[in-house]
Amino acid sequence: MSKQAAVDAPCCPPLTERRVPAETAAVLAPAFKALGDPVRLQLMSMIASAEGGEICVCDLTPAFDLTGPTISHHLRTLREVGLVDADRRGTWVYYRARPTILRQLAGLLGALPAGDTVDEPPHQAPARRDCS
Amino acid sequence: MSKQAAVDAPCCPPLTERRVPAETAAVLAPAFKALGDPVRLQLMSMIASAEGGEICVCDLTPAFDLTGPTISHHLRTLREVGLVDADRRGTWVYYRARPTILRQLAGLLGALPAGDTVDEPPHQAPARRDCS
DNA sequence: TGTCTGATTCGACAGACGTCGAGACAGTGC
DNA sequence: GCACTGTCTCGACGTCTGTCGAATCAGACA
């Protein structure tokens, strides 16, 4: 059924420290892309923050002004990149987040063990260089 | 001309803790989407990890099997969501990462206290079925 | 000034994406 | 068995995206 490609990606140093190799980029980019839609980003957060660690589709659908098939489509996208996992229980289907890949993405962006986060290089706000 | 919309986003609790509001999702999703392309992900990491904090376009272009205009297009995408900043110096244009939004994204994905979550979340199903 | 190099913008095109309605499938309950 | 509910798949449609070549813009230099 689902591909869940990104799940097995090798773990990754923050992109602020070393250039991301093409292979890693090819594997992780789809996960970022999946989060690149406001609906999916909200779906992901509803799933990841659900109490009990999982949430029913029937709780997700009414939260949006979209049809069932559309929500289902977005959920499949999240499933295919390995961000969530589905589980049918009787009539209902429950979705659950997969923290591993979420951590990989966060790690890549540099959510390091908190504390040593890179800090602003010299950068004044109003720079506006408009080199257009 | 550039939009740099996401830059001013309010900071955000991890999506594993609370549902991301539609507003925040609409603001941060474009940044994730920008990172959702392998080429842009690599560009972003080359820029963010560049020594001196910045890197010349002339160093970026030859690193890919793509034409100049295509690289320029991707760089503009990164610029428009506020992930990078451009600066023309003489003949060359230098790009620099903006750590603020990078940290926002990382934080959203889970400034996980490290060592906490394991892949398998609590798995017994708390039979929530009040979906009627 | 004229020419050269580096970077961006413009216009075009194929392919991917987001959305929907209709229909199919999986379980439950009578 | 049959009807009902919840979810997914399929096909279609309009829009967006990634890529390119050609043209344009911005500086440097003779």
Short mmCIF file of C-alpha atoms (C1' of nucleotides) in Angstrom, two decimals:
data_model
loop_
_atom_site.label_atom_id
_atom_site.label_comp_id
_atom_site.label_asym_id
_atom_site.label_seq_id
_atom_site.Cartn_x
_atom_site.Cartn_y
_atom_site.Cartn_z
CA MET A 1 0.00 0.00 0.00
CA SER A 2 1.91 3.03 1.18
CA LYS A 3 5.47 3.56 0.17
CA GLN A 4 6.87 5.30 3.21
CA ALA A 5 10.05 6.05 1.42
CA ALA A 6 11.59 8.56 3.73
CA VAL A 7 11.48 6.46 6.82
CA ASP A 8 14.74 4.73 6.21
CA ALA A 9 16.70 7.84 5.42
CA PRO A 10 20.11 7.98 7.04
CA CYS A 11 20.15 10.47 9.82
CA CYS A 12 21.36 13.84 8.98
CA PRO A 13 23.54 16.60 10.37
CA PRO A 14 21.87 20.00 10.41
CA LEU A 15 21.95 21.70 7.05
CA THR A 16 23.58 24.65 8.71
CA GLU A 17 26.64 22.54 9.37
CA ARG A 18 27.20 20.57 6.25
CA ARG A 19 25.88 20.45 2.73
CA VAL A 20 23.04 17.99 2.40
CA PRO A 21 24.04 15.29 -0.07
CA ALA A 22 21.83 14.87 -3.12
CA GLU A 23 20.71 11.46 -1.91
CA THR A 24 19.52 12.72 1.44
CA ALA A 25 17.87 15.68 -0.22
CA ALA A 26 16.00 13.43 -2.59
CA VAL A 27 14.76 11.35 0.31
CA LEU A 28 13.80 14.13 2.72
CA ALA A 29 12.49 16.74 0.30
CA PRO A 30 9.23 14.85 -0.29
CA ALA A 31 8.56 14.96 3.44
CA PHE A 32 9.04 18.73 3.48
CA LYS A 33 6.89 18.99 0.40
CA ALA A 34 4.17 17.01 2.13
CA LEU A 35 4.24 19.57 4.95
CA GLY A 36 4.19 22.34 2.38
CA ASP A 37 0.45 22.47 2.21
CA PRO A 38 -1.47 24.31 4.95
CA VAL A 39 -4.10 21.59 5.11
CA ARG A 40 -1.54 18.83 5.49
CA LEU A 41 0.43 20.84 8.01
CA GLN A 42 -2.68 21.17 10.13
CA LEU A 43 -3.58 17.53 9.63
CA MET A 44 -0.09 16.56 10.69
CA SER A 45 -0.28 18.66 13.83
CA MET A 46 -3.74 17.38 14.71
CA ILE A 47 -2.46 13.83 14.37
CA ALA A 48 0.82 14.44 16.18
CA SER A 49 -0.81 16.28 19.05
CA ALA A 50 -3.77 13.96 19.45
CA GLU A 51 -4.19 12.58 22.90
CA GLY A 52 -3.56 8.87 22.97
CA GLY A 53 -1.18 9.36 20.08
CA GLU A 54 -3.78 8.80 17.42
CA ILE A 55 -6.87 10.35 15.94
CA CYS A 56 -9.84 9.17 13.90
CA VAL A 57 -10.40 10.38 10.35
CA CYS A 58 -13.89 11.24 11.45
CA ASP A 59 -12.38 13.84 13.77
CA LEU A 60 -10.13 15.25 11.09
CA THR A 61 -12.57 15.71 8.23
CA PRO A 62 -15.03 18.09 9.90
CA ALA A 63 -12.17 20.38 10.92
CA PHE A 64 -11.76 21.55 7.35
CA ASP A 65 -13.94 23.02 4.64
CA LEU A 66 -12.99 20.21 2.32
CA THR A 67 -14.65 17.06 1.12
CA GLY A 68 -13.84 13.63 2.48
CA PRO A 69 -11.98 12.50 -0.63
CA THR A 70 -9.77 15.55 -0.48
CA ILE A 71 -8.84 14.94 3.14
CA SER A 72 -8.26 11.30 2.31
CA HIS A 73 -5.96 12.34 -0.50
CA HIS A 74 -3.91 14.55 1.82
CA LEU A 75 -3.71 11.80 4.42
CA ARG A 76 -2.43 9.43 1.81
CA THR A 77 0.25 11.92 0.86
CA LEU A 78 1.37 12.12 4.49
CA ARG A 79 1.30 8.33 4.68
CA GLU A 80 3.34 7.86 1.54
CA VAL A 81 6.23 9.94 2.79
CA GLY A 82 6.14 8.13 6.10
CA LEU A 83 4.99 10.98 8.28
CA VAL A 84 1.96 9.12 9.57
CA ASP A 85 0.69 5.61 9.89
CA ALA A 86 -2.87 4.42 9.40
CA ASP A 87 -4.72 1.73 11.23
CA ARG A 88 -8.24 0.57 10.54
CA ARG A 89 -10.21 -0.45 13.62
CA GLY A 90 -13.72 -1.49 12.80
CA THR A 91 -15.53 1.20 10.93
CA TRP A 92 -13.02 3.88 11.73
CA VAL A 93 -9.49 4.54 10.57
CA TYR A 94 -7.00 5.99 13.02
CA TYR A 95 -3.89 7.94 12.11
CA ARG A 96 -0.75 8.12 14.17
CA ALA A 97 2.38 10.25 13.74
CA ARG A 98 5.80 8.71 13.22
CA PRO A 99 8.17 10.74 15.39
CA THR A 100 11.30 9.34 13.82
CA ILE A 101 11.04 11.12 10.52
CA LEU A 102 9.67 14.20 12.23
CA ARG A 103 12.84 14.27 14.30
CA GLN A 104 14.96 13.74 11.23
CA LEU A 105 13.41 16.78 9.62
CA ALA A 106 13.75 18.85 12.76
CA GLY A 107 17.34 17.74 13.09
CA LEU A 108 18.09 18.70 9.55
CA LEU A 109 16.69 22.15 10.17
CA GLY A 110 18.89 22.40 13.18
CA ALA A 111 16.70 21.77 16.18
CA LEU A 112 19.76 20.63 17.95
CA PRO A 113 19.66 19.49 21.56
CA ALA A 114 18.66 22.99 22.46
CA GLY A 115 21.20 25.52 23.49
CA ASP A 116 23.79 25.70 20.82
CA THR A 117 21.52 26.88 18.07
CA VAL A 118 23.39 28.89 15.56
CA ASP A 119 22.81 32.47 16.01
CA GLU A 120 22.07 35.29 13.67
CA PRO A 121 25.03 36.15 11.60
CA PRO A 122 25.36 39.90 11.23
CA HIS A 123 22.01 40.78 9.86
CA GLN A 124 20.19 44.02 10.32
CA ALA A 125 16.51 43.83 9.75
CA PRO A 126 15.80 46.76 7.47
CA ALA A 127 18.39 45.73 4.95
CA ARG A 128 16.00 45.67 2.01
CA ARG A 129 18.37 45.55 -0.82
CA ASP A 130 15.86 45.09 -3.49
CA CYS A 131 18.33 44.18 -6.17
CA SER A 132 15.59 43.72 -8.68
CA MET B 1 9.16 42.75 -5.05
CA SER B 2 10.03 39.85 -2.83
CA LYS B 3 7.37 38.86 -0.39
CA GLN B 4 9.21 37.28 2.51
CA ALA B 5 5.92 36.52 4.12
CA ALA B 6 6.90 33.92 6.62
CA VAL B 7 9.51 35.99 8.34
CA ASP B 8 7.11 37.66 10.68
CA ALA B 9 5.27 34.55 11.71
CA PRO B 10 4.55 34.31 15.40
CA CYS B 11 6.64 31.67 16.99
CA CYS B 12 5.11 28.34 17.34
CA PRO B 13 4.81 25.50 19.81
CA PRO B 14 5.79 22.13 18.37
CA LEU B 15 3.04 20.56 16.30
CA THR B 16 3.30 17.53 18.50
CA GLU B 17 1.98 19.58 21.39
CA ARG B 18 -0.80 21.65 20.00
CA ARG B 19 -2.75 21.91 16.81
CA VAL B 20 -1.24 24.44 14.46
CA PRO B 21 -3.77 27.21 13.83
CA ALA B 22 -4.83 27.75 10.24
CA GLU B 23 -3.13 31.13 10.21
CA THR B 24 0.22 29.79 11.29
CA ALA B 25 -0.12 26.91 8.87
CA ALA B 26 -0.82 29.30 6.01
CA VAL B 27 2.28 31.28 6.90
CA LEU B 28 4.73 28.46 7.51
CA ALA B 29 3.56 25.96 4.90
CA PRO B 30 5.13 27.94 2.03
CA ALA B 31 8.49 27.70 3.77
CA PHE B 32 8.16 23.92 4.04
CA LYS B 33 7.05 23.81 0.45
CA ALA B 34 10.12 25.77 -0.56
CA LEU B 35 12.25 23.11 1.11
CA GLY B 36 10.20 20.43 -0.58
CA ASP B 37 12.37 20.35 -3.66
CA PRO B 38 15.68 18.46 -3.57
CA VAL B 39 17.46 21.22 -5.45
CA ARG B 40 16.24 23.93 -3.09
CA LEU B 41 17.00 21.78 -0.06
CA GLN B 42 20.58 21.44 -1.25
CA LEU B 43 20.80 25.11 -2.15
CA MET B 44 19.52 25.98 1.30
CA SER B 45 22.08 23.79 2.99
CA MET B 46 24.91 25.10 0.83
CA ILE B 47 23.93 28.62 1.76
CA ALA B 48 23.34 27.90 5.44
CA SER B 49 26.57 25.98 5.84
CA ALA B 50 28.73 28.34 3.82
CA GLU B 51 31.75 29.59 5.63
CA GLY B 52 31.50 33.28 6.28
CA GLY B 53 27.75 32.87 6.38
CA GLU B 54 27.26 33.58 2.73
CA ILE B 55 27.95 32.14 -0.66
CA CYS B 56 28.14 33.46 -4.20
CA VAL B 57 25.64 32.37 -6.84
CA CYS B 58 28.63 31.57 -8.98
CA ASP B 59 29.53 28.86 -6.47
CA LEU B 60 26.01 27.48 -6.36
CA THR B 61 25.23 27.17 -10.05
CA PRO B 62 28.03 24.78 -11.06
CA ALA B 63 27.07 22.43 -8.25
CA PHE B 64 23.97 21.34 -10.14
CA ASP B 65 23.15 19.99 -13.57
CA LEU B 66 20.78 22.86 -14.14
CA THR B 67 20.91 26.09 -16.08
CA GLY B 68 21.51 29.45 -14.47
CA PRO B 69 17.95 30.63 -14.86
CA THR B 70 16.64 27.55 -13.13
CA ILE B 71 18.95 28.02 -10.15
CA SER B 72 17.97 31.66 -10.08
CA HIS B 73 14.33 30.65 -10.02
CA HIS B 74 14.88 28.35 -7.06
CA LEU B 75 16.84 31.01 -5.23
CA ARG B 76 14.03 33.44 -5.72
CA THR B 77 11.60 30.93 -4.27
CA LEU B 78 13.78 30.61 -1.18
CA ARG B 79 14.03 34.39 -0.99
CA GLU B 80 10.30 34.93 -1.28
CA VAL B 81 9.50 32.76 1.70
CA GLY B 82 12.20 34.47 3.72
CA LEU B 83 14.59 31.56 4.04
CA VAL B 84 17.49 33.43 2.49
CA ASP B 85 18.59 36.94 1.79
CA ALA B 86 20.41 38.22 -1.26
CA ASP B 87 23.06 40.86 -1.49
CA ARG B 88 24.67 42.11 -4.67
CA ARG B 89 28.33 43.03 -4.35
CA GLY B 90 29.86 44.19 -7.56
CA THR B 91 29.41 41.65 -10.26
CA TRP B 92 28.45 38.88 -7.88
CA VAL B 93 25.39 38.18 -5.81
CA TYR B 94 25.76 36.59 -2.41
CA TYR B 95 23.12 34.61 -0.56
CA ARG B 96 22.84 34.31 3.18
CA ALA B 97 20.53 32.14 5.32
CA ARG B 98 18.03 33.63 7.75
CA PRO B 99 18.28 31.45 10.86
CA THR B 100 15.18 32.88 12.45
CA ILE B 101 12.67 31.21 10.19
CA LEU B 102 14.79 28.09 10.03
CA ARG B 103 14.51 27.89 13.79
CA GLN B 104 10.77 28.50 13.63
CA LEU B 105 10.37 25.55 11.30
CA ALA B 106 12.60 23.34 13.41
CA GLY B 107 10.68 24.36 16.51
CA LEU B 108 7.41 23.55 14.88
CA LEU B 109 8.62 20.10 13.94
CA GLY B 110 9.34 19.41 17.53
CA ALA B 111 11.91 20.97 19.69
CA LEU B 112 11.77 17.53 21.14
CA PRO B 113 13.55 17.37 24.46
CA ALA B 114 15.73 14.76 22.82
CA GLY B 115 15.56 11.18 23.90
CA ASP B 116 11.92 11.42 24.73
CA THR B 117 9.86 10.00 21.94
CA VAL B 118 10.60 6.67 20.40
CA ASP B 119 9.11 5.67 17.14
CA GLU B 120 6.28 3.65 18.54
CA PRO B 121 3.96 5.91 20.49
CA PRO B 122 1.73 4.45 23.17
CA HIS B 123 -0.10 2.00 21.09
CA GLN B 124 -3.04 0.65 22.97
CA ALA B 125 -6.10 2.08 21.37
CA PRO B 126 -8.16 4.23 23.62
CA ALA B 127 -11.33 3.50 21.71
CA ARG B 128 -12.43 6.98 21.02
CA ARG B 129 -15.45 6.72 18.88
CA ASP B 130 -17.67 9.61 19.57
CA CYS B 131 -17.44 10.57 15.94
CA SER B 132 -21.11 10.62 15.23
"C1'" DT C 1 31.83 54.53 -24.59
"C1'" DG C 2 31.76 49.86 -25.81
"C1'" DT C 3 32.33 45.21 -24.56
"C1'" DC C 4 32.46 41.43 -21.53
"C1'" DT C 5 30.83 38.55 -17.61
"C1'" DG C 6 27.49 37.28 -14.14
"C1'" DA C 7 22.71 37.08 -12.68
"C1'" DT C 8 17.86 37.77 -13.35
"C1'" DT C 9 13.48 38.05 -15.88
"C1'" DC C 10 10.35 36.60 -19.57
"C1'" DG C 11 7.70 33.34 -22.23
"C1'" DA C 12 6.69 28.66 -23.22
"C1'" DC C 13 5.83 23.90 -22.28
"C1'" DA C 14 5.22 19.33 -20.01
"C1'" DG C 15 4.14 17.31 -15.87
"C1'" DA C 16 2.58 17.39 -11.04
"C1'" DC C 17 -0.79 19.00 -7.70
"C1'" DG C 18 -5.28 20.21 -5.24
"C1'" DT C 19 -9.90 19.73 -5.54
"C1'" DC C 20 -14.26 17.69 -6.51
"C1'" DG C 21 -18.22 14.25 -7.57
"C1'" DA C 22 -19.30 9.52 -8.34
"C1'" DG C 23 -18.64 5.05 -7.25
"C1'" DA C 24 -16.47 1.09 -4.65
"C1'" DC C 25 -14.99 -1.13 -0.51
"C1'" DA C 26 -14.97 -2.45 4.64
"C1'" DG C 27 -17.43 -3.05 8.94
"C1'" DT C 28 -21.51 -2.77 11.91
"C1'" DG C 29 -26.09 -3.66 13.32
"C1'" DC C 30 -30.78 -5.20 12.51
"C1'" DG D 1 -28.76 -11.27 4.02
"C1'" DC D 2 -29.40 -6.42 3.71
"C1'" DA D 3 -29.22 -1.67 4.64
"C1'" DC D 4 -26.39 1.84 6.62
"C1'" DT D 5 -22.16 4.47 7.78
"C1'" DG D 6 -17.37 5.68 7.20
"C1'" DT D 7 -13.44 5.77 4.23
"C1'" DC D 8 -10.94 5.21 0.08
"C1'" DT D 9 -10.18 5.05 -5.05
"C1'" DC D 10 -11.02 6.73 -9.66
"C1'" DG D 11 -11.44 10.06 -13.27
"C1'" DA D 12 -11.69 14.79 -14.51
"C1'" DC D 13 -10.53 19.57 -14.44
"C1'" DG D 14 -8.11 23.87 -13.65
"C1'" DT D 15 -3.97 25.66 -11.58
"C1'" DC D 16 0.73 25.61 -10.10
"C1'" DT D 17 5.60 24.13 -10.65
"C1'" DG D 18 10.17 23.00 -12.66
"C1'" DT D 19 12.75 23.50 -16.53
"C1'" DC D 20 14.66 25.61 -20.57
"C1'" DG D 21 16.33 29.18 -24.23
"C1'" DA D 22 16.31 33.93 -25.32
"C1'" DA D 23 16.44 38.46 -23.87
"C1'" DT D 24 17.52 41.91 -20.40
"C1'" DC D 25 19.79 44.15 -16.56
"C1'" DA D 26 23.97 45.36 -13.50
"C1'" DG D 27 28.84 46.08 -12.89
"C1'" DA D 28 33.73 45.86 -14.21
"C1'" DC D 29 37.29 46.99 -17.25
"C1'" DA D 30 39.89 48.53 -21.34
#
